[in-house]
XYZ file of C-alpha atoms in Angstrom:
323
model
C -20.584 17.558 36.714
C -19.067 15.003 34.548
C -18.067 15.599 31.185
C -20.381 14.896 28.308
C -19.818 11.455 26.707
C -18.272 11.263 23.172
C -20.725 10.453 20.884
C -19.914 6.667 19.304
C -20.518 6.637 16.425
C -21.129 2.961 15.681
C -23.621 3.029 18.363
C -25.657 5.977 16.561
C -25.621 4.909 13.422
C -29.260 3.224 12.417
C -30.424 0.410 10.470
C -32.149 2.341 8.740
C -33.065 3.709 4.954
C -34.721 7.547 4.748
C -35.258 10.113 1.776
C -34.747 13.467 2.304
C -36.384 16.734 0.462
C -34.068 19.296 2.285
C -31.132 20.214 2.998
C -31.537 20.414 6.588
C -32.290 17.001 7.707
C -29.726 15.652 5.494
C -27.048 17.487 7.357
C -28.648 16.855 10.704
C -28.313 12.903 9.885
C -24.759 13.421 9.329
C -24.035 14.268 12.425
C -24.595 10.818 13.885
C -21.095 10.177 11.846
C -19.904 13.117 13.852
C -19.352 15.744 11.044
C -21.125 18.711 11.149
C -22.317 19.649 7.740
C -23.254 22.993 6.050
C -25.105 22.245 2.613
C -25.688 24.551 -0.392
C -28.091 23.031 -2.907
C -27.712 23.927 -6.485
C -31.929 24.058 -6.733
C -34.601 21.434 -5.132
C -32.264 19.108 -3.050
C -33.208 15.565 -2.076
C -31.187 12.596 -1.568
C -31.955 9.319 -0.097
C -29.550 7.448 2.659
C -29.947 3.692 4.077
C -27.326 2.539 6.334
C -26.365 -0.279 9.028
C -23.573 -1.602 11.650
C -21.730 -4.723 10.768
C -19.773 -5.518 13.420
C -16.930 -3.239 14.126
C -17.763 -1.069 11.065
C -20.626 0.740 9.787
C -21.649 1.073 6.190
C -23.495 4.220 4.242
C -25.197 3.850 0.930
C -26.259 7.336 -0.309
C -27.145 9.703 -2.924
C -27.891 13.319 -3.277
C -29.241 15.749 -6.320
C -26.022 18.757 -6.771
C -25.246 20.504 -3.902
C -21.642 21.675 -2.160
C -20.869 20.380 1.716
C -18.833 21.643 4.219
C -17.763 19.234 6.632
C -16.379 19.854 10.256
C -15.819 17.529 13.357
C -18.780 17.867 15.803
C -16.606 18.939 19.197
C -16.311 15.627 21.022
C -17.206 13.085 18.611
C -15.248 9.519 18.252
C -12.699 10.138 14.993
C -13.061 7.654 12.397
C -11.706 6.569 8.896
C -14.207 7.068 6.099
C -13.457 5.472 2.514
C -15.575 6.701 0.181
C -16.233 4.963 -3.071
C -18.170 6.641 -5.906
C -20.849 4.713 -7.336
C -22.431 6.739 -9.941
C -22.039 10.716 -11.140
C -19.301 12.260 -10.026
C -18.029 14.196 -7.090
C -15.393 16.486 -5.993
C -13.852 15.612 -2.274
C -11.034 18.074 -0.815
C -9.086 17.488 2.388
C -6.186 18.161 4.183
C -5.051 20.762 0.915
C -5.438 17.732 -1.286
C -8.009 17.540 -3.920
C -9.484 14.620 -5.360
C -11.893 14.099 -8.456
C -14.090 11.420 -8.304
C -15.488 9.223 -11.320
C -17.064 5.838 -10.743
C -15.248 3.589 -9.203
C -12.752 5.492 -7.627
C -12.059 5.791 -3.814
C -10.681 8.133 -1.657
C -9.908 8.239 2.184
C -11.115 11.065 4.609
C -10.792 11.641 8.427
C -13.751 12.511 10.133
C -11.257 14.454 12.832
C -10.353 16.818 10.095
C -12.356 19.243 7.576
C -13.409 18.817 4.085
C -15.170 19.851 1.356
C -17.329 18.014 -1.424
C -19.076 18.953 -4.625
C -21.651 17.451 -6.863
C -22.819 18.833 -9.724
C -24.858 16.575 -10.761
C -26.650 13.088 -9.055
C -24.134 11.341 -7.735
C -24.312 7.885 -5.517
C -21.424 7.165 -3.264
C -20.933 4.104 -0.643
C -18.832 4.843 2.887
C -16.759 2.657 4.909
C -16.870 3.890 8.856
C -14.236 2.837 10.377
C -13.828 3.956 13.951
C -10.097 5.164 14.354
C -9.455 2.793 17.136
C -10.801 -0.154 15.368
C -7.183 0.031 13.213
C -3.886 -0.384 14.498
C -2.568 2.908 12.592
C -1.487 5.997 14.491
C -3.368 9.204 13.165
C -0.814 10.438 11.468
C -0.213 7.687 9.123
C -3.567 7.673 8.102
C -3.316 11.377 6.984
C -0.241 10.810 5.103
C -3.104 8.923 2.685
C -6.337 11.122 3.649
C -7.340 13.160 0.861
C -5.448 11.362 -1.985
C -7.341 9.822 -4.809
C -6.398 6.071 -4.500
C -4.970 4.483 -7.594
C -6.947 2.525 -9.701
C -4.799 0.120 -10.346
C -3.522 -0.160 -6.428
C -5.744 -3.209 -4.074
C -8.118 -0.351 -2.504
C -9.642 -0.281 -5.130
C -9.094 -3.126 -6.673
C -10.135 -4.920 -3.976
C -12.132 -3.349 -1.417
C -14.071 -0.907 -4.085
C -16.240 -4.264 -5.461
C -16.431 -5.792 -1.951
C -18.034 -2.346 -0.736
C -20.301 -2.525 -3.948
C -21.654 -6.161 -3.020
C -21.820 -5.315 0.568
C -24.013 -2.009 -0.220
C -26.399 -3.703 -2.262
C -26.835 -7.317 0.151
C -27.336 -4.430 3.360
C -31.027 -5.072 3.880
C -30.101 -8.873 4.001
C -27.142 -8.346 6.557
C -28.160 -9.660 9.709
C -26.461 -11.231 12.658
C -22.999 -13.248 13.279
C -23.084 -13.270 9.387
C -23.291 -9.714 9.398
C -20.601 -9.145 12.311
C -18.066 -11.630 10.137
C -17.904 -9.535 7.179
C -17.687 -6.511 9.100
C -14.671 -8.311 11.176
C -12.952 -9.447 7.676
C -14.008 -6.145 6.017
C -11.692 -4.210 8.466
C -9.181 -6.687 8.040
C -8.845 -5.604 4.788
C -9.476 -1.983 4.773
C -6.428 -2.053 7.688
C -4.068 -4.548 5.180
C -4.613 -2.357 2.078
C -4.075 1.041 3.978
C -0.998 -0.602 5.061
C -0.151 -1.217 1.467
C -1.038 2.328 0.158
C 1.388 3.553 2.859
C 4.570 1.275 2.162
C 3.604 2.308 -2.279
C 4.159 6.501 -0.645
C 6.906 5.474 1.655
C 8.280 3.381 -1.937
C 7.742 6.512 -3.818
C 9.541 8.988 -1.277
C 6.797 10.519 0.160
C 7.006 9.276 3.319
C 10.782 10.004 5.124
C 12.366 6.019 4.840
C 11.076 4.892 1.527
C 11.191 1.585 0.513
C 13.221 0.645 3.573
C 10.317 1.606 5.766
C 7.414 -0.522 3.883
C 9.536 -3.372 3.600
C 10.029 -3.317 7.798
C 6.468 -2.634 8.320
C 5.997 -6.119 6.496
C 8.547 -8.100 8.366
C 6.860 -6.682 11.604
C 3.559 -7.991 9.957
C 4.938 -11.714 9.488
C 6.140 -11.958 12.771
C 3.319 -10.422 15.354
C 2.837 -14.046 16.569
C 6.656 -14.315 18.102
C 7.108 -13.415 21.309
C 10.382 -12.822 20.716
C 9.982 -10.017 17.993
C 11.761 -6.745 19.119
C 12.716 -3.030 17.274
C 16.122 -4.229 17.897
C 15.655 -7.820 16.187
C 13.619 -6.016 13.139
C 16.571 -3.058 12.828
C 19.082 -6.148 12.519
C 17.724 -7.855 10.119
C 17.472 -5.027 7.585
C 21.040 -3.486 8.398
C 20.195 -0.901 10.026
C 20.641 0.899 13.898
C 17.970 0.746 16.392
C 18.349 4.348 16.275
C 18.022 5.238 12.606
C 15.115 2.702 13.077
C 13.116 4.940 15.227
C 13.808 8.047 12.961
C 12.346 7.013 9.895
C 9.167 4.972 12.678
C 8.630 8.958 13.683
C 7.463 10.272 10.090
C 4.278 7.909 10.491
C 4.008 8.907 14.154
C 5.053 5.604 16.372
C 8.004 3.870 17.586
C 9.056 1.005 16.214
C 7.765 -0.784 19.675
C 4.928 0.937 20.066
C 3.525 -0.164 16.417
C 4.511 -3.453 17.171
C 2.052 -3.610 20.591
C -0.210 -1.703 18.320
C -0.694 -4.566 15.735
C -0.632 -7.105 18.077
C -3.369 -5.324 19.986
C -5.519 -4.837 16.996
C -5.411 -8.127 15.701
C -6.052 -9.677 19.776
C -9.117 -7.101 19.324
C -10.407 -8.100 16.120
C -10.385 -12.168 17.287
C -11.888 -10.925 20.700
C -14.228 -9.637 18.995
C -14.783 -12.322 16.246
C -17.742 -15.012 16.382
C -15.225 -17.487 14.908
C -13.118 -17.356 17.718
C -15.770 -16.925 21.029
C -14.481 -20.254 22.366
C -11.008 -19.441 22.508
C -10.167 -18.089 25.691
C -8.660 -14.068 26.557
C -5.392 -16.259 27.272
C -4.920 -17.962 24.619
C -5.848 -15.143 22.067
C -2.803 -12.890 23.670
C -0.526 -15.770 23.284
C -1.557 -16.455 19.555
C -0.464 -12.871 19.068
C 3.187 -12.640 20.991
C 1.725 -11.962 24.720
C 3.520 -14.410 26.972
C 2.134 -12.718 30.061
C -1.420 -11.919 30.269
C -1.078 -9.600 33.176
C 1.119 -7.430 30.230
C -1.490 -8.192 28.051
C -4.495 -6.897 29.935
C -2.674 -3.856 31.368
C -1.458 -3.329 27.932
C -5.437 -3.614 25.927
C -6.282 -1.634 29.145
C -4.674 1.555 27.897
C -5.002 1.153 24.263
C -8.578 0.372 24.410
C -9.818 1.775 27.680
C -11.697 -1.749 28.647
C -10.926 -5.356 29.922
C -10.157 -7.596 27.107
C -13.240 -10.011 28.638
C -15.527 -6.636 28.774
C -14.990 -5.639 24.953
C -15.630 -9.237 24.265
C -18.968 -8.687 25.735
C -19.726 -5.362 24.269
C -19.027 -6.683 20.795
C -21.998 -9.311 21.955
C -24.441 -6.705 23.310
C -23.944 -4.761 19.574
C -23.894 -7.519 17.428
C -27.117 -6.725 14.996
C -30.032 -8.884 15.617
């Protein structure tokens, strides 16, 4: 017998909006995000939930009377990036031994892979980004570096994304279509940009083996994914260093240097693939815009990260664009 398929979790989530008056089916929906949930209410519990797909992202608009959750990874379930921005109330979110206390406004990163906890004790409204882990061109392991941490206010998470999350949760009913698919595409662009950013400020600040060294090659890397001619060698030259000490300090966020390279490239030949504003361009031409001189390379290469033909996740985007 074959083994069961993972759930997807961009294909489960529902257009949908649904009140709740216990516990029970509130954790039950949660599982369509993959997390298992175990909920203690602090008296009557209700909460309310409405939700949609845009594109390669999903988006959750909820809120919940006081009550304490204990979240674990249903066995099998796609991992994905969750940003959660606090709307109203406040909330409590722990993960990965980190501990972050949320007022309105603020914004904090979780993996749906790993456990956590969150408290409310009071009403509290709260917005999440679902981003599914292959959908950005991080390895795991960079992405818990930041999971758990309360973003700073005054970094571009939430200086930036926080409002555009805000507009985006309040327009959802009206989100329909290649519209709806576009912001989705450019709203991963920037979740992906600014996670890059938070990483390069903790690399900056030491906590990340490499420092400021580190961020500042992760952005030359960035500026130059459309050469075909960008190498780990080329990168470790211009910034003085050996090939070799190069892939030391590429280790602590759990790449090479040349596999993050064919990561970004891949991600960003994804996200046009994938893009209404580019569905004339050809599977060719896309690879070449993004440093693949051979599209053999290229399709081998999107083969493996992606587990599909570039051509067939073209088409799959098509088949779940909302209607």
């Amino acid at each position: 017998m074959p083994p069961p398929r993972p759930l997807r979790i961009l294909e489960a989530l529902p257009r949908d909006a649904e009140r709740y008056r216990e516990a029970g089916a509130w954790s039950e929906w949660w599982r369509t995000l993959g997390l298992e949930i175990t909920v203690e209410a602090r008296g009557e519990f209700t909460a309310q939930r409405e939700s949609c797909r845009l594109g390669p992202m999903g988006l959750v608009a909820a809120s919940a009377s006081p009550h304490t959750a204990e979240a674990d990874p249903v066995p099998g379930a796609e991992a994905a990036h969750l940003l959660v921005l606090q709307l109203a109330g406040r909330m409590t979110i722990g993960q990965r031994g980190r501990e972050a206390r949320m007022r309105p406004g603020d914004c904090v990163l979780l993996s749906s892979g790993d456990a956590f906890r969150a408290a409310t004790p009071r009403k509290a409204s709260f917005t999440v980004l679902v981003v599914p882990q292959d959908a950005v061109d991080l390895p795991p392991q960079a992405v818990r570096i930041v999971a758990g941490r309360l973003l700073p206010t005054d970094g571009m998470v939430v200086r930036f994304l926080g409002p555009h999350l805000e507009r985006l949760a309040e327009s959802m009913s009206d989100l329909h279509g290649p519209t709806a698919a576009r912001l989705g595409h450019s709203t991963v662009d920037l979740f992906t940009a600014l996670l890059n950013d938070q990483l390069d400020d903790l690399a900056a600040h030491g906590e990340i083996p490499g420092g400021l060294l580190l961020a500042q090659m992760h952005d030359d890397i960035e500026t130059r994914l459309r050469d075909p001619d960008l190498t780990p060698a080329a990168v470790a030259e211009r910034h003085y260093v050996s090939v070799r000490t190069m892939e030391e300090m590429f280790r602590a966020v759990g790449q090479s240097p040349s596999a993050w390279i064919r990561a970004r490239r891949l991600a960003h030949c994804r996200g046009d693939l994938r893009d209404p504003q580019y569905r004339d361009m050809g599977v060719a031409e896309i690879a070449r815009r993004w440093g693949f001189s051979s599209p053999a390379h290229f399709a081998r290469a999107y083969r493996a990260a992606f587990g599909v033909a570039p051509s067939a996740d073209r088409r799959a985007d098509d088949d779940a664009a909302p209607s």
